[in-house]
Coordinates of C-alpha atoms and ligand atoms in Angstrom, one line a residue:
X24 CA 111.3 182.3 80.0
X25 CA 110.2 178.9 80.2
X26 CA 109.9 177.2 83.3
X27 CA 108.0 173.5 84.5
X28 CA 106.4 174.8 88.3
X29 CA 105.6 170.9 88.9
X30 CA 107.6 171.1 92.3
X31 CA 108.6 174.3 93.5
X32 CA 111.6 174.1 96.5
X33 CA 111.1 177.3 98.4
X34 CA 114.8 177.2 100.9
X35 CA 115.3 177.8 104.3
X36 CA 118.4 178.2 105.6
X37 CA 118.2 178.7 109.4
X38 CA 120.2 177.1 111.8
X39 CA 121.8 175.3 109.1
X40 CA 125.6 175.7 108.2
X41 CA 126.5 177.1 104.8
X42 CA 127.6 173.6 103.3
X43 CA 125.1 171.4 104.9
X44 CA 122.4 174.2 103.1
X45 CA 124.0 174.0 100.0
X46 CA 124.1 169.9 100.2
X47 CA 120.5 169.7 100.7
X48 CA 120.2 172.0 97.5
X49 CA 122.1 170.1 95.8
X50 CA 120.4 166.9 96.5
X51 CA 117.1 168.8 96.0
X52 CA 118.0 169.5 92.7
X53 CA 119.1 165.9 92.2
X54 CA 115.6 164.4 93.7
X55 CA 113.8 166.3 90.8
X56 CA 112.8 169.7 91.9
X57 CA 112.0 171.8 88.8
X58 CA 112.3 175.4 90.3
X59 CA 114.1 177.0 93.5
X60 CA 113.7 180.0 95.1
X61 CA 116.2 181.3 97.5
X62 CA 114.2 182.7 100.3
X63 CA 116.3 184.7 103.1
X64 CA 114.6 187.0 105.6
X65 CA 117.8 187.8 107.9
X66 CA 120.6 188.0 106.1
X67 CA 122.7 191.6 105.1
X68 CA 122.2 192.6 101.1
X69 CA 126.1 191.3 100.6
X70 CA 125.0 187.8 102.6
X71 CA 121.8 187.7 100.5
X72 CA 123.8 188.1 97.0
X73 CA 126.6 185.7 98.2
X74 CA 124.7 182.5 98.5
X75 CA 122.4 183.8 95.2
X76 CA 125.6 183.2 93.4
X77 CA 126.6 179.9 95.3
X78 CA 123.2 178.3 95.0
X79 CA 123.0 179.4 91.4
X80 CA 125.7 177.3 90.6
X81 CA 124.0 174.2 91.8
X82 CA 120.9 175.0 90.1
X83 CA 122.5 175.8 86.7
X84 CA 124.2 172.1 86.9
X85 CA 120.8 170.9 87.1
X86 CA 119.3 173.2 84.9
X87 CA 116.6 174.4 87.2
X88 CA 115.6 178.2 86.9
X89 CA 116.8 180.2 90.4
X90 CA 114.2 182.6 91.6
X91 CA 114.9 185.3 94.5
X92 CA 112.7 186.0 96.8
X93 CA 111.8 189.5 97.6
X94 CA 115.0 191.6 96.3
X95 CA 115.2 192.1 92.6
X96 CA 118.6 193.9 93.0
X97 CA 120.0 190.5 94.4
X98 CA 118.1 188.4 91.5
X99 CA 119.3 190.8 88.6
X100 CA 122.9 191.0 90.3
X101 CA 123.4 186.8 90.9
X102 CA 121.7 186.5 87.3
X103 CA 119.0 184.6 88.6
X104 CA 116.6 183.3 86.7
X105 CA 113.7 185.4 88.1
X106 CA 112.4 186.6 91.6
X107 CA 109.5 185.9 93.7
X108 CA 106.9 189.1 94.8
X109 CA 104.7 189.6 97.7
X110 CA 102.2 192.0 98.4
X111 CA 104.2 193.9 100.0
X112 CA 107.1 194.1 97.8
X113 CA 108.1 196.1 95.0
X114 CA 105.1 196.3 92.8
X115 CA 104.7 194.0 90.0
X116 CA 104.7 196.5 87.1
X117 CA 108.0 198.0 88.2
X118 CA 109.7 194.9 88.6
X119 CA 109.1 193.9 84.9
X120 CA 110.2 197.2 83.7
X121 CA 113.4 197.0 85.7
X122 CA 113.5 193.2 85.1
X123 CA 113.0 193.1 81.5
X124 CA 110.8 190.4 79.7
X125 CA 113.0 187.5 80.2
X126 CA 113.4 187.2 83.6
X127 CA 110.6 185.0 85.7
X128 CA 108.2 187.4 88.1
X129 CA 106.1 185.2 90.5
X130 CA 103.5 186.9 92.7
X131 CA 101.8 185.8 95.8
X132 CA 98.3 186.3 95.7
X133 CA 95.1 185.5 98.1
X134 CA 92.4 186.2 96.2
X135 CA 91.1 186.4 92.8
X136 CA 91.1 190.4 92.8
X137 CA 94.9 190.2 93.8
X138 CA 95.1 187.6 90.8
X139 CA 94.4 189.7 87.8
X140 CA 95.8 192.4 88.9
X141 CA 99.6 190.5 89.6
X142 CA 98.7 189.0 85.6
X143 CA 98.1 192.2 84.7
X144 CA 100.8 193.6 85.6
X145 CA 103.1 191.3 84.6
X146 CA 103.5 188.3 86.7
X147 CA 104.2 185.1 85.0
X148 CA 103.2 182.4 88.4
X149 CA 101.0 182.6 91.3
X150 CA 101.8 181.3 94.7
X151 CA 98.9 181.2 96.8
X152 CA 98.7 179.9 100.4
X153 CA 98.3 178.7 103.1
X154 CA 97.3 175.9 102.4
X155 CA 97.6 174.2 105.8
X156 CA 99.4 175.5 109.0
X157 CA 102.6 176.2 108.4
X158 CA 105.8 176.8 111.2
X159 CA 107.6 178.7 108.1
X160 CA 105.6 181.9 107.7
X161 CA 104.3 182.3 111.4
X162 CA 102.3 184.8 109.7
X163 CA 100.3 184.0 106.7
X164 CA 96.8 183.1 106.9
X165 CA 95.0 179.8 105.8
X166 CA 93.6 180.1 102.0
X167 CA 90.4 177.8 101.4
X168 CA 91.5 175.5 98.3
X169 CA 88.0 177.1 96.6
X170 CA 89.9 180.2 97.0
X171 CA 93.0 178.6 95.2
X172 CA 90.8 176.7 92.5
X173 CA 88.9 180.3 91.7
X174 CA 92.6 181.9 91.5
X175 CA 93.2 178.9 89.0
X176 CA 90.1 179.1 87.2
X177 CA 90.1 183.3 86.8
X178 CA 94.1 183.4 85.4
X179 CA 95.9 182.1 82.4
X180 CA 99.1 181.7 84.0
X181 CA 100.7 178.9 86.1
X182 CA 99.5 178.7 89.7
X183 CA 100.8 176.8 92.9
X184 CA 99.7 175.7 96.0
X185 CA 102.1 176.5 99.4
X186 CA 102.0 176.0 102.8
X187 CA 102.3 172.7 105.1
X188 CA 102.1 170.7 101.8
X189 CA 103.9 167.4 101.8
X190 CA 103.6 163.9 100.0
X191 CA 100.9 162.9 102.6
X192 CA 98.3 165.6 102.9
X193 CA 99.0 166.8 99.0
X194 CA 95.4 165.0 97.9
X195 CA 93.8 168.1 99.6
X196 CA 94.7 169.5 95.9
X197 CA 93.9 166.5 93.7
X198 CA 90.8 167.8 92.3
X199 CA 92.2 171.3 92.1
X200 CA 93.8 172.8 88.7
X201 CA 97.0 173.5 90.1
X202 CA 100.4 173.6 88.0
X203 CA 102.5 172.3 90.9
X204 CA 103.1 173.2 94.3
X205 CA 106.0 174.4 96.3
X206 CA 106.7 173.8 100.0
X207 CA 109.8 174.3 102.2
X208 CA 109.7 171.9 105.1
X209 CA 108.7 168.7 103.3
X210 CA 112.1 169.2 101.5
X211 CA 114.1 171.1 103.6
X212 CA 113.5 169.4 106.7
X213 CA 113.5 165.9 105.6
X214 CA 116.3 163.3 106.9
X215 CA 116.7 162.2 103.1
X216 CA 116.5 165.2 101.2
X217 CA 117.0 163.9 97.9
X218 CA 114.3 160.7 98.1
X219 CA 112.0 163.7 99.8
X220 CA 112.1 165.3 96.9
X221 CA 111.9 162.6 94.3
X222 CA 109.0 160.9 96.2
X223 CA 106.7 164.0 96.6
X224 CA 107.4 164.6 92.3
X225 CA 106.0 161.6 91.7
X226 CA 103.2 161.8 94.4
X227 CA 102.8 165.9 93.0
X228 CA 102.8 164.6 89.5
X229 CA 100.0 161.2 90.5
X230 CA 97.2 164.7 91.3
X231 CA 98.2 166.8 88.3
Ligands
TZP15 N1 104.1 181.3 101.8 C1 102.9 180.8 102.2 S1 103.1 179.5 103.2 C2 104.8 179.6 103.1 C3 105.1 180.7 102.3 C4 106.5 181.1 102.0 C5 105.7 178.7 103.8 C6 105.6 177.3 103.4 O1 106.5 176.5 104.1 P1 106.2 175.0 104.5 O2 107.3 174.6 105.4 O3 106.2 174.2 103.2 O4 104.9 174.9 105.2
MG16 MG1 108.1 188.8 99.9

């Protein structure tokens, strides 16, 4: 499946009510985010699936692919567009065979070794991070950006940049060959969510 990885809107939902979330998503959508993962940690499987299926209504009015994070039963039962691995998660290979060859299979990855083998066994994006500090994932572990430019450099598919990225520390990754990069606070957390997200596209697509 095709998909543009230029700026990647990984959601948070906590502490927020179910229609404020789903406003910001919407206005996410609207600011120029081209991919969305639904990322819940807390929430029961029927929870999980329930606001799959309302967030994939926004995203399909803006014709941005939905991605699930973790749970491949909840991406293939919402119809999502794909859904987003760790290495901890179902294994790669599996996922594709259950999945099929359409749906989208991100991976995160920390080093090159990690890398192939996620191509290899199917993956069709790399997140790889941290990047910076990050409140989100308490946690994750810095990645160097040589780390990130010799995950780049050693794979053929798309690769992102994640963690404490926003439109004012982004040049970290100017010189790197990135696809895009996803964050969650600079979006989620921002008073305007829709000018958040239009102003770090065009600051994401000025180091491209
Ligand atoms: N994986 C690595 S860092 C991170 C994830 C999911 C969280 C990024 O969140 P933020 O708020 O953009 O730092
Ligand atoms: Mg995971």
């Amino acid at each position: 499946m095709d998909f543009d990885i230029t700026l990647y809107l990984v959601t948070d939902s906590t502490n927020l009510k179910e229609d404020v979330f789903l406003s910001k998503v919407d206005k996410a959508c609207k600011g120029g985010v081209t991919l969305l993962q639904l990322r819940e940690k807390e929430r029961s499987d029927w929870e999980y699936l329930n606001l799959a299926i309302k967030v994939k209504k926004i995203t399909d009015k803006y014709n941005i692919p939905l991605i699930i994070d973790d749970r491949i039963d909840i991406a293939m039962a919402s119809n999502a567009a794909g859904v987003h691995l760790g290495q901890n998660d179902i294994p790669i290979n599996i996922a594709r065979k259950l999945m099929g060859k359409d749906k989208i299979i991100g991976a995160t990855t920390k080093t090159v070794s990690q890398a192939k083998k996620a191509v290899e066994d199917g993956a069709d994006y790399l997140g790889v991070g941290a990047i910076y500090p990050t409140t989100t994932k308490v946690k994750t572990i810095i990645t160097e950006v040589s780390t990130l430019n010799d995950i780049c450099n050693a794979v053929d598919i798309p690769v992102i940049g994640i963690g404490g990225l926003n439109k004012d520390n982004c040049d970290i990754l100017k010189d790197s060959p990135i696809d895009g990069i996803a964050v969650v606070s600079a979006i989620m957390k921002a008073e305007d969510t829709e000018k958040a997200a239009t102003e770090l596209k065009s600051k994401v697509i000025s180091i491209l």
